[in-house]
Short mmCIF file of C-alpha atoms in Angstrom, two decimals:
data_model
loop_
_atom_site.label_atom_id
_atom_site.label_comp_id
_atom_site.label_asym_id
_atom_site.label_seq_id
_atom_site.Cartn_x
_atom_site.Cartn_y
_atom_site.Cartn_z
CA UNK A 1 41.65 19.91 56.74
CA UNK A 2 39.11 18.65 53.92
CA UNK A 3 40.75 15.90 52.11
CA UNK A 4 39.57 15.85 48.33
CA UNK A 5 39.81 13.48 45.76
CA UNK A 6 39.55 14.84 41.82
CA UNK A 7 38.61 12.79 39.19
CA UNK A 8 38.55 14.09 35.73
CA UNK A 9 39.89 12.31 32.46
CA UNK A 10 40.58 15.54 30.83
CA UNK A 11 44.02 16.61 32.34
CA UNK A 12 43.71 20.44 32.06
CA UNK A 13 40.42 20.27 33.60
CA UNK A 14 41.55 18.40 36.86
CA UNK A 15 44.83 20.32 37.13
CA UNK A 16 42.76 23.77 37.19
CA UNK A 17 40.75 22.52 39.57
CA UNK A 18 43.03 21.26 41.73
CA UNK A 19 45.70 24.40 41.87
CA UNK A 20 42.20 26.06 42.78
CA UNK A 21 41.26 24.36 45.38
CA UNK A 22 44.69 24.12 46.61
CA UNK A 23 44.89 28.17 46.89
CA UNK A 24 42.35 27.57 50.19
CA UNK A 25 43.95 26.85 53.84
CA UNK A 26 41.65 24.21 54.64
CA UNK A 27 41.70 22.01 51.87
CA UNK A 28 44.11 19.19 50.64
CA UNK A 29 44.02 17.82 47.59
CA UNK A 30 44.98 13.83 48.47
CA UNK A 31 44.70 12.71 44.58
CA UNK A 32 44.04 13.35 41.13
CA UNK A 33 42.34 10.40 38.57
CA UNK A 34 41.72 10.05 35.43
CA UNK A 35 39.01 7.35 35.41
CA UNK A 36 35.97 6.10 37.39
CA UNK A 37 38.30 2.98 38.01
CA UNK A 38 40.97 4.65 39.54
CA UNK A 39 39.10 7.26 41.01
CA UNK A 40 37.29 4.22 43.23
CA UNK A 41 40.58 2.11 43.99
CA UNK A 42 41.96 5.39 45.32
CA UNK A 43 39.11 6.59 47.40
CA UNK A 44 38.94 3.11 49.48
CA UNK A 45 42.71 3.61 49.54
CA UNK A 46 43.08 7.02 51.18
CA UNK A 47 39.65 7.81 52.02
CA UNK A 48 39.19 11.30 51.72
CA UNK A 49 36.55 13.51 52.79
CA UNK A 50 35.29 14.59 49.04
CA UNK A 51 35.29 13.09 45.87
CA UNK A 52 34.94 15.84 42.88
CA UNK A 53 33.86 13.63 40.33
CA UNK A 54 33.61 14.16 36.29
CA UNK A 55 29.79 13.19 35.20
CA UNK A 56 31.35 11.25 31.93
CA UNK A 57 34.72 9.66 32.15
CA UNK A 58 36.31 6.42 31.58
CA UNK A 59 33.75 3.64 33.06
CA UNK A 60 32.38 3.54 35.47
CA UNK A 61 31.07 6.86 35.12
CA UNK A 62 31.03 9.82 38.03
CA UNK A 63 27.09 8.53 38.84
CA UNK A 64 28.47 4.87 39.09
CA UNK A 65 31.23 5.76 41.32
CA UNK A 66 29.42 7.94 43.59
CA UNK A 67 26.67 5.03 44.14
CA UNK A 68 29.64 2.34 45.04
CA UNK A 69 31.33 5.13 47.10
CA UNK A 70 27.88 5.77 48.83
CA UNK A 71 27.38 2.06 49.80
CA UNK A 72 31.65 1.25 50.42
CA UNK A 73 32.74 4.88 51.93
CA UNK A 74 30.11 6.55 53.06
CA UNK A 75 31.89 9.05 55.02
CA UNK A 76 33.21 10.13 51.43
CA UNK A 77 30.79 12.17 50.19
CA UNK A 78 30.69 12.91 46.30
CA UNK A 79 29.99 16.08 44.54
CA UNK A 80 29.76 15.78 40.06
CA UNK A 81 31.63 18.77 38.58
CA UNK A 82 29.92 18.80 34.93
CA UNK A 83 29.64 20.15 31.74
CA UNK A 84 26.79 17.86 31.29
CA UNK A 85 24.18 19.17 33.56
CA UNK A 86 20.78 17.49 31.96
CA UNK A 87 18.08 16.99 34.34
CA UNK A 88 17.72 13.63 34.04
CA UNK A 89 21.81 13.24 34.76
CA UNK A 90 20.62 15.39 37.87
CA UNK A 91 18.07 12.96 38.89
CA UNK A 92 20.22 9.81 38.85
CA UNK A 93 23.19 11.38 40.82
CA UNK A 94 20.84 12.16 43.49
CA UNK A 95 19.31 8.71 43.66
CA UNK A 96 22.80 7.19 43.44
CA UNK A 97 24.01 8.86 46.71
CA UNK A 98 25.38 12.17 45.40
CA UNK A 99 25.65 15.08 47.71
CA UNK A 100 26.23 17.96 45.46
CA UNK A 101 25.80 18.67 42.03
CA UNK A 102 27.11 21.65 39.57
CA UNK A 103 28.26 22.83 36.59
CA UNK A 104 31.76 23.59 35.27
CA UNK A 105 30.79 27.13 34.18
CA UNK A 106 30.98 27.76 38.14
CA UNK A 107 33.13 29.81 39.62
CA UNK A 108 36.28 28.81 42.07
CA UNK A 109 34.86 30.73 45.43
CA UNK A 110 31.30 28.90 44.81
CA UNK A 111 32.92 25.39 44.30
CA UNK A 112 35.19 25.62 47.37
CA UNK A 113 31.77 26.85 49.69
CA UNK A 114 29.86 24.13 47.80
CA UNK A 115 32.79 21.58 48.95
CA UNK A 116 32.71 22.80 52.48
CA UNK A 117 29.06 23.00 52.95
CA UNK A 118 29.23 19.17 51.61
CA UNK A 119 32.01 18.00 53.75
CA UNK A 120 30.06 19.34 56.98
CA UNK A 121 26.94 16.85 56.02
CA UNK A 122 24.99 19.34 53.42
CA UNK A 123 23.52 19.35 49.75
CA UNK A 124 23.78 21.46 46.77
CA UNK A 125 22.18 21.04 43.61
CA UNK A 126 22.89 23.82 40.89
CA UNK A 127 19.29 26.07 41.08
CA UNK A 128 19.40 26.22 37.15
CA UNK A 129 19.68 22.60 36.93
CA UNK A 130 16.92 22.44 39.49
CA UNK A 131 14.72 24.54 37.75
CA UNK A 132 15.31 22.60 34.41
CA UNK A 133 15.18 18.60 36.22
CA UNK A 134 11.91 19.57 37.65
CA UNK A 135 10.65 21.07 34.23
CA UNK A 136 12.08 17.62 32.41
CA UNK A 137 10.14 15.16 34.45
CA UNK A 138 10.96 11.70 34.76
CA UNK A 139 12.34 9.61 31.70
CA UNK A 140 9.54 7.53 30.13
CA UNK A 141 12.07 4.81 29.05
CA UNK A 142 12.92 1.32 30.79
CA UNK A 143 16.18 0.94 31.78
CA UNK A 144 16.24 -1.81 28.91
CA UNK A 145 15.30 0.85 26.24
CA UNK A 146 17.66 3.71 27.45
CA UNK A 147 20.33 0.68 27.27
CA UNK A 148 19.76 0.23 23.59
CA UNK A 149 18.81 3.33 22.04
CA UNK A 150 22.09 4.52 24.18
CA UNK A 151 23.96 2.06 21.86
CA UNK A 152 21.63 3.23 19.08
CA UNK A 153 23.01 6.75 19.29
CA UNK A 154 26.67 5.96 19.04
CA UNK A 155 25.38 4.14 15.42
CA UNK A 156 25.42 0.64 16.30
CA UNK A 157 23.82 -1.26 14.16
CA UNK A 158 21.13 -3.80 15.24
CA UNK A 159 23.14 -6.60 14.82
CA UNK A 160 26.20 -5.09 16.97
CA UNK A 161 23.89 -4.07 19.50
CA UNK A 162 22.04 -7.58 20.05
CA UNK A 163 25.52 -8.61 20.74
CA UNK A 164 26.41 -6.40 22.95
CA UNK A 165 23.41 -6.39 25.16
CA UNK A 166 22.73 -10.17 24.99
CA UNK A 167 19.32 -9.73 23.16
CA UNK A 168 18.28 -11.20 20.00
CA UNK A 169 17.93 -9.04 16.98
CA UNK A 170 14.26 -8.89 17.45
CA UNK A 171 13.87 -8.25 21.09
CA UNK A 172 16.39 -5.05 20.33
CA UNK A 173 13.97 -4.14 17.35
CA UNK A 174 11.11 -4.08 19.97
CA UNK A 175 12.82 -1.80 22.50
CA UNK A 176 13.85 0.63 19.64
CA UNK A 177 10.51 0.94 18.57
CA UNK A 178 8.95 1.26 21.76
CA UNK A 179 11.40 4.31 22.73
CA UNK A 180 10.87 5.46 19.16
CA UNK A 181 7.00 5.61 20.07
CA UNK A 182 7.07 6.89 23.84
CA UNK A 183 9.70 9.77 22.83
CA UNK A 184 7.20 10.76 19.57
CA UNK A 185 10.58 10.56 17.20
CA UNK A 186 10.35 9.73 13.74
CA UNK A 187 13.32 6.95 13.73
CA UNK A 188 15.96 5.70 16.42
CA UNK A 189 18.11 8.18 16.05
CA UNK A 190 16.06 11.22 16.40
CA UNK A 191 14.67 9.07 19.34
CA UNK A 192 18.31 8.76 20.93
CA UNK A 193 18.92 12.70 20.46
CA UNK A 194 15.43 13.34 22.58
CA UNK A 195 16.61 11.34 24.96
CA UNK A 196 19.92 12.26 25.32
CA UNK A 197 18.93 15.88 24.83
CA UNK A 198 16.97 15.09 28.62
CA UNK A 199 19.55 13.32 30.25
CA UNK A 200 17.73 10.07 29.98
CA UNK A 201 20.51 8.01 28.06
#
């Protein structure tokens, strides 16, 4: 039996999945989650085989748990489920340990073959998302700017966001204008929509 883990904060979502998955002979779903949190606590308690995870949920995110189930479980190996698919979302979950990678527009039979051909040591990466990642190149932010022009595109002021990443107000200025400049944009927020647009934030 494949033992699978599900993580997904929206509850519909998971369940659907899950009665899925449960329809095939060889597979056992050993938990459902609703957050990266639990989603970790639970995988280093019952170690499953597979961890489905949700690209954006409750912190730490699907990327973030995959990396710290890469270097804790690595016998657990993760596959993101997405509606996200941007290349450069693509990019990090392969650097961070991830295994498989696909949209939610995909169909039951392909994710159970996808889960299988992961849980016997392989890789899948959506081709479309592929295509697009390769088409995307890499981002042309520092980690430092995609930090605060993330914050930027939720409408944090300056102020808020100094706080928040432990910068003065001028040091934030700097990286806003600096994405603002490498991304072409016009202001911070048409700069945070580029880069969000590519998966880079």
């Amino acid at each position: 039996m494949i033992r699978i883990l599900i993580a997904d904060d929206e509850h519909l979502i998971r369940e659907a999945i899950a009665g899925l998955l449960e329809l095939e002979d060889d597979f056992e779903i050993v938990g459902q989650v609703a957050s990266g949190d639990e989603a970790l606590k639970t995988a280093l308690r019952l170690r499953p085989d597979v961890a489905l995870l949700d690209l954006q949920m409750p912190p730490p995110d699907g990327i973030e748990v995959a990396r710290q189930l890469t270097n804790q479980l690595p016998e657990c190996r993760s596959i993101i489920v997405t509606s996200h698919g941007r290349p450069g979302y693509l990019k990090s979950a392969l650097s961070a340990g991830v295994r498989g990678f696909l949209p939610k527009t995909t169909s039951s039979r392909n994710l159970a073959q996808v889960v299988r051909k992961i849980a016997a040591g392989g890789r899948h990466v959506d081709p479309e998302l592929a295509a697009e990642a390769i088409g995307a190149g890499d981002s042309p932010l520092t980690p430092r700017e995609a930090d605060v022009l993330a914050l930027a595109r939720d409408g944090a002021p300056v102020d808020e966001i100094a706080q928040r990443v432990s910068l003065s107000r001028g040091t934030v200025r700097n990286y806003l204008a600096a994405a603002i400049a490498k991304l072409g944009a016009s202001n911070r927020h048409e700069a945070a929509r580029i880069a969000a647009e590519h998966g880079w934030i």
